[in-house]
């Protein structure tokens, strides 16, 4: 199969399929899920039946339906965080690379500072004071994550700006905005798209981890991470319950990584020596 | 070169200082201050003011920061707001446990990852390489808790080989400790080995593709000589670099793995403290984690400098 | 290896074929049906443009192919034994004491983490040819033979502590370490400056002659191979074009392709323009000084004049400041003092201060067409943008103008929708020229425009530039290190050395005696086809170098 003129390997196809299924589940949760996520339908931990394919959970709610609604929360949150982090990272990164001087210095030092600690630890510190309301969670993770986008966007813009075709445009007398929009940005898109995938899977795993630790999404709302936390004691009774949401997290991440891997390979082939 | 090393050390200290500012600022200056954090919903304006005074929050933040840092430097992190115990006392046994688990995992993971990575590089493109590449791409994406719970379900609940809870106490003997923490260790290893191994493979392959390696083969040198004498010394720096950075990642992994196995470590303590808004404990834990992170990054940096012949033998 | 009677074939290659094989099946054929033989003490020159398969052939003599390439046909007999039939261990024993390799880039081919002694002595020691102490004595002897400084201590250095020319010679010492029967030289002087090349070339030739070593000398430069080879094989697209004694190939080539290579190198076309007199100069650079970060002075008191219809060449070796001069004229690096007048008015030093019209009238063509064209734009966008930007033409007119320019460049009109990646190197350079012309400039600065191209392709670009000059009356400022080209294309020349102008004026005057010593050094260093050229140069070398040193001292004071 080919896509945008590139051969798509099997792993990337699987990845694309996984992403598509997850997105459909997230968007159409109320239509697809057989039951409401909050509806109590029977005894706690009832075994799977054809009616309740994965059984019921600790409060007697349908596990499968909750899994589908969980997709909505997990994917939606991660998507919003990634978009925000990209908006911040690209604007600041390009600004640093193009404006240079004190703007670049200041931005780079701030980013160095934010990266002087593991992201999780930093998040802990902020959450310990501000609490775990969703907006706090989103903004905190987005800002922490935007440091990585900043570095990539800045490096890309710097590398491209040093190329002669950009020099040609500058010597022609083109304005700064035109140079960024027409000469630099189009050549930075491919690596940035791949980075979006990477950042998404990072934000997704990060939010899930926080939720699993009880510091992310708070009840009654639930994402996959908090579901793992809610069901974790059942593992000692040999139940599958915590493995479903945890598996869902893993599968989506694998899918995204498959696609990112392929995009990076295509990108490096397009610019390499063709070896 | 000595100057460069001194520079890096200085930079490391400076980073630590910056991190401490950040930790302090994060917990003290953010809108919801310590007093409201302690009192939560029960706060009335009067009780808040009183609590602020009690905690010394009425003084300027800069003064309090210097005081906090000065105390921290001599090992005084204050008292926990939740348990009212000395923070250092609270932390010490936890830190010991976490260090034990992390070194246990590192001791197993590093040799394993380097060996697997070297093998993949030597048989590049072969069946082993492809299989390993695929498997690691999968495991890189798998969160710690999934690995942990799968291990518990099968190795502990089904087979009963290992305990599912790593409930060690300060007087658990070492041998028993190794057994109790086997599953948490294995989880960490599985998570970290994939990345470490892929990076090892990549650095070795990058070196092996350089013209001077081709030249070594064209000189008729035996393969062992090319690998040991020509490739390895040059690959060492990137490998150490990768290992140090991956161990820094282990810090985050430890926090989650401790939660999975209910292991009394620093990560668990910090998570509890965060949910209880126990600021002094959060600060202390944060500083320790940040310190470890900065130290490992410093080691990665140093390795690169020490192994660069241009810096070791200037013109 | 065993001593044999001179005159016997030491290497015989018959019907050699090398192919690329990938996971998805066979790839292109790199070498197709190539045969030659080599006697002890004899040198064969393999010559051709990029993609001719020269290096691939050279490496097969060591029983080596690069990743993905396979020898699929023919024989390679070394002392009567087919290398293809050898075991891995036998092949390893061959490399070093039998056949040794000298690569183009010594800087990349030496291990950065080992001293030169370690890297040189390990060959004879590991092959059991010599003991460690003996190997070291031998290395010192080779260093002395190759004119390297402080031979006893030279080997204690690390590769990065040694200059490019010295490192290239050190690689020859490494190749000779186990006294091989055959040396394979793979473009060993291509990366060097022209004045350095002479010494290195001479050192190689002495080495081969003294040790009666057979050699395969690979290069794209016929004049270089003329100095050193007994036989020459001309290759193209992996096939033999012509093979014969060097004298015959150089003096009486039989094949058309060889004739073109020889002809362009020897005579070429005279592209020199006739200077128009009476008019004031178009561009007058006077006493310009410029430096990077106001620390390192790269241009010092340089003056150049260009008139309408002129072709002015700025020549010098790497680091002479010639490319910086181009950046100063164009405004990318603001000058610190001095004046640049264009059409009578002074150009502001900074790019941002220049008017659109001033920018339009000076255009530039770059050395690497690959990075000078935006890979994401079509030729319509690349060439059309200046038309739209400077003249504000409507879309249909822009398109018509681009088509017209493509026709002028001898490029098919269908290319208008293509992107640079779909074009060859020469075609990309034509697009660069079309883009410059689209602005309808008075002056085009050409920065090493042919040096990234193959000889014949570069020749066509020069011809195209000349035709455009005749038709449009554009002036050119040529930045180049290739003096052979300068002599043919430029009516005026400026010679630069370490940021200063050492000679300038009409080419005929500057390039005729009495020379400035540095001009003489440069001119005498350009390889010529005559087979006794190298001997003549070496005979006068000492004097020339001394004169340059004296002149430099005078410049500095």
Tab-separated table of N, CA and C in Angstrom, chain C residues 134-271:
chain	number	residue	atom	x	y	z
C	134	UNK	N	60.779	-2.878	15.111
C	134	UNK	CA	61.161	-2.749	13.712
C	134	UNK	C	60.118	-1.918	12.953
C	135	UNK	N	58.845	-2.187	13.269
C	135	UNK	CA	57.768	-1.464	12.613
C	135	UNK	C	57.866	0.027	12.878
C	136	UNK	N	58.273	0.365	14.094
C	136	UNK	CA	58.376	1.771	14.445
C	136	UNK	C	59.530	2.432	13.685
C	137	UNK	N	60.662	1.733	13.626
C	137	UNK	CA	61.798	2.260	12.863
C	137	UNK	C	61.402	2.483	11.407
C	138	UNK	N	60.671	1.504	10.877
C	138	UNK	CA	60.215	1.581	9.490
C	138	UNK	C	59.282	2.782	9.297
C	139	UNK	N	58.378	2.996	10.254
C	139	UNK	CA	57.450	4.126	10.165
C	139	UNK	C	58.213	5.447	10.148
C	140	UNK	N	59.223	5.545	11.023
C	140	UNK	CA	60.018	6.783	11.082
C	140	UNK	C	60.735	7.001	9.755
C	141	UNK	N	61.253	5.886	9.174
C	141	UNK	CA	61.934	5.984	7.883
C	141	UNK	C	60.961	6.499	6.810
C	142	UNK	N	59.738	5.978	6.830
C	142	UNK	CA	58.726	6.412	5.857
C	142	UNK	C	58.359	7.879	6.070
C	143	UNK	N	58.230	8.284	7.329
C	143	UNK	CA	57.921	9.689	7.613
C	143	UNK	C	58.994	10.581	7.002
C	144	UNK	N	60.270	10.160	7.163
C	144	UNK	CA	61.368	10.959	6.648
C	144	UNK	C	61.286	11.021	5.128
C	145	UNK	N	61.025	9.855	4.520
C	145	UNK	CA	60.916	9.777	3.066
C	145	UNK	C	59.804	10.683	2.546
C	146	UNK	N	58.736	10.799	3.338
C	146	UNK	CA	57.571	11.585	2.912
C	146	UNK	C	57.671	13.041	3.362
C	147	UNK	N	58.875	13.433	3.838
C	147	UNK	CA	59.102	14.833	4.192
C	147	UNK	C	58.205	15.322	5.321
C	148	UNK	N	57.899	14.462	6.271
C	148	UNK	CA	57.060	14.907	7.384
C	148	UNK	C	57.937	15.511	8.467
C	149	UNK	N	57.458	16.497	9.181
C	149	UNK	CA	58.286	17.191	10.172
C	149	UNK	C	58.589	16.302	11.373
C	150	UNK	N	59.758	16.460	11.959
C	150	UNK	CA	60.180	15.704	13.145
C	150	UNK	C	59.827	14.222	13.043
C	151	UNK	N	60.415	13.502	12.100
C	151	UNK	CA	59.989	12.108	11.851
C	151	UNK	C	59.969	11.234	13.099
C	152	UNK	N	60.931	11.455	14.021
C	152	UNK	CA	60.979	10.570	15.205
C	152	UNK	C	59.746	10.746	16.088
C	153	UNK	N	59.266	12.000	16.161
C	153	UNK	CA	58.176	12.265	17.098
C	153	UNK	C	56.816	12.348	16.420
C	154	UNK	N	56.851	12.471	15.087
C	154	UNK	CA	55.608	12.722	14.353
C	154	UNK	C	54.514	11.704	14.687
C	155	UNK	N	54.913	10.438	14.822
C	155	UNK	CA	53.935	9.371	15.034
C	155	UNK	C	53.274	9.382	16.395
C	156	UNK	N	53.818	10.166	17.328
C	156	UNK	CA	53.182	10.235	18.650
C	156	UNK	C	51.949	11.107	18.647
C	157	UNK	N	51.732	11.808	17.518
C	157	UNK	CA	50.594	12.720	17.485
C	157	UNK	C	49.292	11.978	17.178
C	158	UNK	N	48.203	12.640	17.555
C	158	UNK	CA	46.880	12.144	17.181
C	158	UNK	C	46.483	12.792	15.860
C	159	UNK	N	45.612	12.167	15.091
C	159	UNK	CA	45.269	12.691	13.763
C	159	UNK	C	44.865	14.161	13.764
C	160	UNK	N	44.101	14.597	14.799
C	160	UNK	CA	43.625	15.972	14.758
C	160	UNK	C	44.741	16.976	15.038
C	161	UNK	N	45.917	16.479	15.417
C	161	UNK	CA	47.020	17.395	15.720
C	161	UNK	C	47.902	17.648	14.504
C	162	UNK	N	47.478	17.148	13.334
C	162	UNK	CA	48.305	17.172	12.140
C	162	UNK	C	47.530	17.862	11.021
C	163	UNK	N	48.221	18.627	10.163
C	163	UNK	CA	47.526	19.331	9.086
C	163	UNK	C	47.059	18.371	7.990
C	164	UNK	N	46.147	18.850	7.141
C	164	UNK	CA	45.542	17.998	6.116
C	164	UNK	C	46.549	17.366	5.168
C	165	UNK	N	47.476	18.170	4.669
C	165	UNK	CA	48.474	17.656	3.727
C	165	UNK	C	49.381	16.629	4.386
C	166	UNK	N	49.749	16.895	5.649
C	166	UNK	CA	50.601	15.959	6.388
C	166	UNK	C	49.872	14.653	6.661
C	167	UNK	N	48.594	14.775	7.000
C	167	UNK	CA	47.821	13.573	7.320
C	167	UNK	C	47.684	12.688	6.087
C	168	UNK	N	47.517	13.335	4.922
C	168	UNK	CA	47.389	12.570	3.685
C	168	UNK	C	48.689	11.786	3.435
C	169	UNK	N	49.823	12.440	3.729
C	169	UNK	CA	51.100	11.729	3.556
C	169	UNK	C	51.267	10.646	4.621
C	170	UNK	N	50.777	10.930	5.841
C	170	UNK	CA	50.854	9.916	6.895
C	170	UNK	C	50.069	8.670	6.491
C	171	UNK	N	48.983	8.899	5.734
C	171	UNK	CA	48.201	7.739	5.294
C	171	UNK	C	48.991	6.918	4.286
C	172	UNK	N	49.788	7.596	3.465
C	172	UNK	CA	50.654	6.857	2.548
C	172	UNK	C	51.654	6.031	3.345
C	173	UNK	N	52.181	6.606	4.440
C	173	UNK	CA	53.106	5.862	5.297
C	173	UNK	C	52.413	4.639	5.885
C	174	UNK	N	51.153	4.820	6.276
C	174	UNK	CA	50.397	3.708	6.849
C	174	UNK	C	50.218	2.605	5.811
C	175	UNK	N	49.901	3.021	4.579
C	175	UNK	CA	49.688	2.033	3.527
C	175	UNK	C	50.980	1.284	3.230
C	176	UNK	N	52.134	1.981	3.320
C	176	UNK	CA	53.411	1.353	2.992
C	176	UNK	C	53.965	0.518	4.135
C	177	UNK	N	53.338	0.590	5.309
C	177	UNK	CA	53.915	0.026	6.523
C	177	UNK	C	54.283	-1.449	6.388
C	178	UNK	N	53.459	-2.224	5.719
C	178	UNK	CA	53.750	-3.650	5.613
C	178	UNK	C	54.342	-3.972	4.243
C	179	UNK	N	54.937	-2.986	3.595
C	179	UNK	CA	55.582	-3.131	2.281
C	179	UNK	C	54.703	-3.869	1.287
C	180	UNK	N	53.590	-3.265	0.893
C	180	UNK	CA	52.670	-3.954	-0.004
C	180	UNK	C	53.205	-4.016	-1.438
C	181	UNK	N	52.627	-4.914	-2.225
C	181	UNK	CA	52.993	-5.007	-3.635
C	181	UNK	C	52.208	-3.989	-4.452
C	182	UNK	N	50.994	-3.708	-4.019
C	182	UNK	CA	50.142	-2.780	-4.763
C	182	UNK	C	49.568	-1.733	-3.813
C	183	UNK	N	49.581	-0.471	-4.249
C	183	UNK	CA	48.920	0.596	-3.508
C	183	UNK	C	47.705	1.044	-4.306
C	184	UNK	N	46.583	1.220	-3.620
C	184	UNK	CA	45.402	1.769	-4.290
C	184	UNK	C	45.199	3.191	-3.771
C	185	UNK	N	45.374	4.168	-4.644
C	185	UNK	CA	45.166	5.574	-4.266
C	185	UNK	C	43.772	5.982	-4.728
C	186	UNK	N	42.904	6.371	-3.792
C	186	UNK	CA	41.536	6.733	-4.173
C	186	UNK	C	41.346	8.246	-4.019
C	187	UNK	N	41.518	8.988	-5.088
C	187	UNK	CA	41.403	10.455	-5.078
C	187	UNK	C	42.167	11.060	-3.905
C	188	UNK	N	43.446	10.723	-3.738
C	188	UNK	CA	44.123	11.104	-2.492
C	188	UNK	C	44.436	12.591	-2.382
C	189	UNK	N	44.360	13.354	-3.468
C	189	UNK	CA	44.700	14.775	-3.350
C	189	UNK	C	43.508	15.686	-3.618
C	190	UNK	N	42.334	15.093	-3.858
C	190	UNK	CA	41.171	15.891	-4.253
C	190	UNK	C	40.757	16.894	-3.179
C	191	UNK	N	40.890	16.493	-1.911
C	191	UNK	CA	40.415	17.368	-0.841
C	191	UNK	C	41.433	18.441	-0.474
C	192	UNK	N	42.603	18.408	-1.106
C	192	UNK	CA	43.671	19.331	-0.705
C	192	UNK	C	43.651	20.611	-1.536
C	193	UNK	N	44.247	21.663	-0.986
C	193	UNK	CA	44.423	22.893	-1.750
C	193	UNK	C	45.422	22.638	-2.870
C	194	UNK	N	45.314	23.441	-3.911
C	194	UNK	CA	46.106	23.176	-5.107
C	194	UNK	C	47.611	23.261	-4.836
C	195	UNK	N	48.039	24.180	-3.967
C	195	UNK	CA	49.477	24.274	-3.706
C	195	UNK	C	49.968	23.113	-2.854
C	196	UNK	N	49.118	22.596	-1.978
C	196	UNK	CA	49.492	21.443	-1.152
C	196	UNK	C	49.562	20.185	-2.007
C	197	UNK	N	48.650	20.133	-2.990
C	197	UNK	CA	48.542	18.949	-3.835
C	197	UNK	C	49.872	18.603	-4.499
C	198	UNK	N	50.612	19.624	-4.935
C	198	UNK	CA	51.868	19.382	-5.642
C	198	UNK	C	52.834	18.586	-4.774
C	199	UNK	N	53.011	19.024	-3.520
C	199	UNK	CA	53.951	18.338	-2.630
C	199	UNK	C	53.515	16.895	-2.356
C	200	UNK	N	52.219	16.738	-2.092
C	200	UNK	CA	51.718	15.404	-1.757
C	200	UNK	C	51.867	14.477	-2.960
C	201	UNK	N	51.531	15.006	-4.118
C	201	UNK	CA	51.647	14.223	-5.348
C	201	UNK	C	53.093	13.791	-5.567
C	202	UNK	N	54.000	14.736	-5.379
C	202	UNK	CA	55.418	14.434	-5.560
C	202	UNK	C	55.871	13.364	-4.571
C	203	UNK	N	55.390	13.471	-3.320
C	203	UNK	CA	55.772	12.491	-2.297
C	203	UNK	C	55.280	11.094	-2.683
C	204	UNK	N	54.048	11.033	-3.186
C	204	UNK	CA	53.492	9.734	-3.604
C	204	UNK	C	54.336	9.127	-4.728
C	205	UNK	N	54.689	9.988	-5.691
C	205	UNK	CA	55.403	9.476	-6.854
C	205	UNK	C	56.781	8.937	-6.449
C	206	UNK	N	57.464	9.682	-5.586
C	206	UNK	CA	58.767	9.224	-5.114
C	206	UNK	C	58.644	7.877	-4.412
C	207	UNK	N	57.617	7.789	-3.568
C	207	UNK	CA	57.398	6.563	-2.798
C	207	UNK	C	57.242	5.361	-3.727
C	208	UNK	N	56.380	5.525	-4.727
C	208	UNK	CA	56.112	4.424	-5.649
C	208	UNK	C	57.385	4.037	-6.394
C	209	UNK	N	58.133	5.051	-6.838
C	209	UNK	CA	59.319	4.760	-7.638
C	209	UNK	C	60.408	4.105	-6.806
C	210	UNK	N	60.646	4.634	-5.595
C	210	UNK	CA	61.699	4.098	-4.738
C	210	UNK	C	61.445	2.642	-4.386
C	211	UNK	N	60.198	2.325	-4.096
C	211	UNK	CA	59.889	0.976	-3.615
C	211	UNK	C	59.447	0.052	-4.731
C	212	UNK	N	59.416	0.559	-5.955
C	212	UNK	CA	58.953	-0.208	-7.113
C	212	UNK	C	57.604	-0.881	-6.812
C	213	UNK	N	56.723	-0.112	-6.174
C	213	UNK	CA	55.393	-0.630	-5.846
C	213	UNK	C	54.467	-0.383	-7.024
C	214	UNK	N	53.647	-1.362	-7.309
C	214	UNK	CA	52.622	-1.142	-8.327
C	214	UNK	C	51.506	-0.308	-7.702
C	215	UNK	N	50.772	0.441	-8.535
C	215	UNK	CA	49.729	1.283	-7.956
C	215	UNK	C	48.538	1.438	-8.892
C	216	UNK	N	47.379	1.533	-8.267
C	216	UNK	CA	46.168	1.922	-8.991
C	216	UNK	C	45.848	3.333	-8.521
C	217	UNK	N	45.864	4.285	-9.419
C	217	UNK	CA	45.653	5.676	-9.023
C	217	UNK	C	44.301	6.142	-9.555
C	218	UNK	N	43.374	6.427	-8.628
C	218	UNK	CA	42.007	6.792	-9.010
C	218	UNK	C	41.829	8.298	-8.889
C	219	UNK	N	41.341	8.948	-9.917
C	219	UNK	CA	41.113	10.389	-9.843
C	219	UNK	C	40.145	10.821	-10.937
C	220	UNK	N	39.608	12.046	-10.776
C	220	UNK	CA	38.759	12.587	-11.831
C	220	UNK	C	39.565	13.567	-12.675
C	221	UNK	N	40.845	13.793	-12.278
C	221	UNK	CA	41.641	14.838	-12.898
C	221	UNK	C	42.715	14.219	-13.798
C	222	UNK	N	42.497	14.339	-15.094
C	222	UNK	CA	43.433	13.744	-16.051
C	222	UNK	C	44.845	14.277	-15.861
C	223	UNK	N	44.976	15.564	-15.546
C	223	UNK	CA	46.302	16.167	-15.432
C	223	UNK	C	47.083	15.550	-14.279
C	224	UNK	N	46.386	15.192	-13.205
C	224	UNK	CA	47.051	14.570	-12.062
C	224	UNK	C	47.565	13.195	-12.451
C	225	UNK	N	46.700	12.447	-13.117
C	225	UNK	CA	47.066	11.079	-13.453
C	225	UNK	C	48.183	11.078	-14.507
C	226	UNK	N	48.232	12.141	-15.316
C	226	UNK	CA	49.270	12.239	-16.341
C	226	UNK	C	50.667	12.237	-15.727
C	227	UNK	N	50.793	12.745	-14.520
C	227	UNK	CA	52.098	12.858	-13.883
C	227	UNK	C	52.599	11.537	-13.322
C	228	UNK	N	51.686	10.597	-13.131
C	228	UNK	CA	52.055	9.468	-12.278
C	228	UNK	C	51.807	8.112	-12.936
C	229	UNK	N	50.909	8.059	-13.945
C	229	UNK	CA	50.486	6.761	-14.461
C	229	UNK	C	51.249	6.351	-15.720
C	230	UNK	N	51.447	5.026	-15.851
C	230	UNK	CA	52.011	4.475	-17.086
C	230	UNK	C	50.895	4.133	-18.057
C	231	UNK	N	49.797	3.625	-17.485
C	231	UNK	CA	48.635	3.308	-18.306
C	231	UNK	C	47.431	4.070	-17.743
C	232	UNK	N	46.488	4.372	-18.609
C	232	UNK	CA	45.286	5.060	-18.155
C	232	UNK	C	44.065	4.308	-18.657
C	233	UNK	N	43.091	4.147	-17.752
C	233	UNK	CA	41.812	3.591	-18.174
C	233	UNK	C	40.751	4.652	-17.935
C	234	UNK	N	40.006	4.985	-18.984
C	234	UNK	CA	38.921	5.948	-18.856
C	234	UNK	C	37.629	5.174	-18.648
C	235	UNK	N	36.897	5.528	-17.615
C	235	UNK	CA	35.669	4.803	-17.281
C	235	UNK	C	34.479	5.741	-17.338
C	236	UNK	N	33.321	5.189	-17.690
C	236	UNK	CA	32.094	5.973	-17.640
C	236	UNK	C	30.935	5.033	-17.347
C	237	UNK	N	30.104	5.357	-16.366
C	237	UNK	CA	28.967	4.528	-15.959
C	237	UNK	C	29.389	3.081	-15.734
C	238	UNK	N	30.568	2.852	-15.159
C	238	UNK	CA	31.019	1.507	-14.827
C	238	UNK	C	31.608	0.725	-15.979
C	239	UNK	N	31.664	1.314	-17.157
C	239	UNK	CA	32.220	0.592	-18.309
C	239	UNK	C	33.527	1.244	-18.759
C	240	UNK	N	34.397	0.405	-19.374
C	240	UNK	CA	35.634	0.943	-19.924
C	240	UNK	C	35.318	1.730	-21.181
C	241	UNK	N	35.883	2.947	-21.258
C	241	UNK	CA	35.727	3.714	-22.489
C	241	UNK	C	36.983	3.548	-23.328
C	242	UNK	N	38.116	3.674	-22.674
C	242	UNK	CA	39.384	3.571	-23.387
C	242	UNK	C	40.452	3.150	-22.403
C	243	UNK	N	41.389	2.309	-22.864
C	243	UNK	CA	42.445	1.810	-21.990
C	243	UNK	C	43.709	1.733	-22.811
C	244	UNK	N	44.771	2.346	-22.372
C	244	UNK	CA	45.998	2.281	-23.142
C	244	UNK	C	47.129	2.997	-22.428
C	245	UNK	N	48.291	3.050	-23.067
C	245	UNK	CA	49.434	3.747	-22.471
C	245	UNK	C	49.083	5.212	-22.231
C	246	UNK	N	49.591	5.768	-21.150
C	246	UNK	CA	49.244	7.138	-20.762
C	246	UNK	C	49.539	8.118	-21.899
C	247	UNK	N	50.700	7.958	-22.532
C	247	UNK	CA	51.103	8.895	-23.576
C	247	UNK	C	50.080	8.925	-24.704
C	248	UNK	N	49.617	7.728	-25.073
C	248	UNK	CA	48.648	7.670	-26.172
C	248	UNK	C	47.315	8.312	-25.786
C	249	UNK	N	46.805	7.990	-24.559
C	249	UNK	CA	45.511	8.522	-24.127
C	249	UNK	C	45.555	10.046	-24.103
C	250	UNK	N	46.680	10.584	-23.627
C	250	UNK	CA	46.768	12.034	-23.470
C	250	UNK	C	46.993	12.733	-24.812
C	251	UNK	N	47.801	12.100	-25.663
C	251	UNK	CA	48.163	12.779	-26.913
C	251	UNK	C	47.189	12.455	-28.041
C	252	UNK	N	46.757	11.184	-28.100
C	252	UNK	CA	45.916	10.803	-29.238
C	252	UNK	C	44.759	9.931	-28.782
C	253	UNK	N	43.816	10.507	-28.008
C	253	UNK	CA	42.689	9.692	-27.546
C	253	UNK	C	41.848	9.218	-28.719
C	254	UNK	N	41.357	7.973	-28.616
C	254	UNK	CA	40.591	7.419	-29.729
C	254	UNK	C	39.099	7.684	-29.571
C	255	UNK	N	38.632	7.572	-28.338
C	255	UNK	CA	37.185	7.693	-28.131
C	255	UNK	C	36.774	9.158	-27.997
C	256	UNK	N	35.570	9.418	-28.394
C	256	UNK	CA	35.048	10.786	-28.366
C	256	UNK	C	35.010	11.333	-26.929
C	257	UNK	N	34.547	10.471	-25.970
C	257	UNK	CA	34.416	10.906	-24.578
C	257	UNK	C	35.777	11.337	-24.035
C	258	UNK	N	36.802	10.511	-24.297
C	258	UNK	CA	38.146	10.836	-23.827
C	258	UNK	C	38.622	12.139	-24.450
C	259	UNK	N	38.342	12.271	-25.750
C	259	UNK	CA	38.752	13.493	-26.443
C	259	UNK	C	38.169	14.725	-25.771
C	260	UNK	N	36.878	14.620	-25.381
C	260	UNK	CA	36.245	15.776	-24.727
C	260	UNK	C	36.916	16.079	-23.389
C	261	UNK	N	37.193	15.005	-22.626
C	261	UNK	CA	37.865	15.215	-21.332
C	261	UNK	C	39.214	15.886	-21.534
C	262	UNK	N	39.981	15.397	-22.511
C	262	UNK	CA	41.321	15.922	-22.749
C	262	UNK	C	41.236	17.338	-23.292
C	263	UNK	N	40.356	17.535	-24.277
C	263	UNK	CA	40.280	18.821	-24.960
C	263	UNK	C	39.912	19.933	-23.985
C	264	UNK	N	38.892	19.696	-23.173
C	264	UNK	CA	38.453	20.726	-22.241
C	264	UNK	C	39.555	21.080	-21.267
C	265	UNK	N	40.342	20.073	-20.902
C	265	UNK	CA	41.383	20.293	-19.914
C	265	UNK	C	42.562	21.046	-20.529
C	266	UNK	N	42.882	20.714	-21.762
C	266	UNK	CA	44.068	21.310	-22.381
C	266	UNK	C	43.773	22.713	-22.902
C	267	UNK	N	42.803	22.818	-23.794
C	267	UNK	CA	42.575	24.105	-24.435
C	267	UNK	C	41.297	24.752	-23.930
C	268	UNK	N	40.219	24.030	-24.026
C	268	UNK	CA	38.933	24.580	-23.630
C	268	UNK	C	38.535	25.698	-24.551
C	269	UNK	N	37.465	26.330	-24.219
C	269	UNK	CA	37.021	27.446	-25.035
C	269	UNK	C	37.484	28.720	-24.385
C	270	UNK	N	37.804	29.686	-25.185
C	270	UNK	CA	38.164	30.962	-24.605
C	270	UNK	C	36.891	31.760	-24.399
C	271	UNK	N	36.521	31.917	-23.139
C	271	UNK	CA	35.264	32.604	-22.832
C	271	UNK	C	35.486	34.085	-22.560
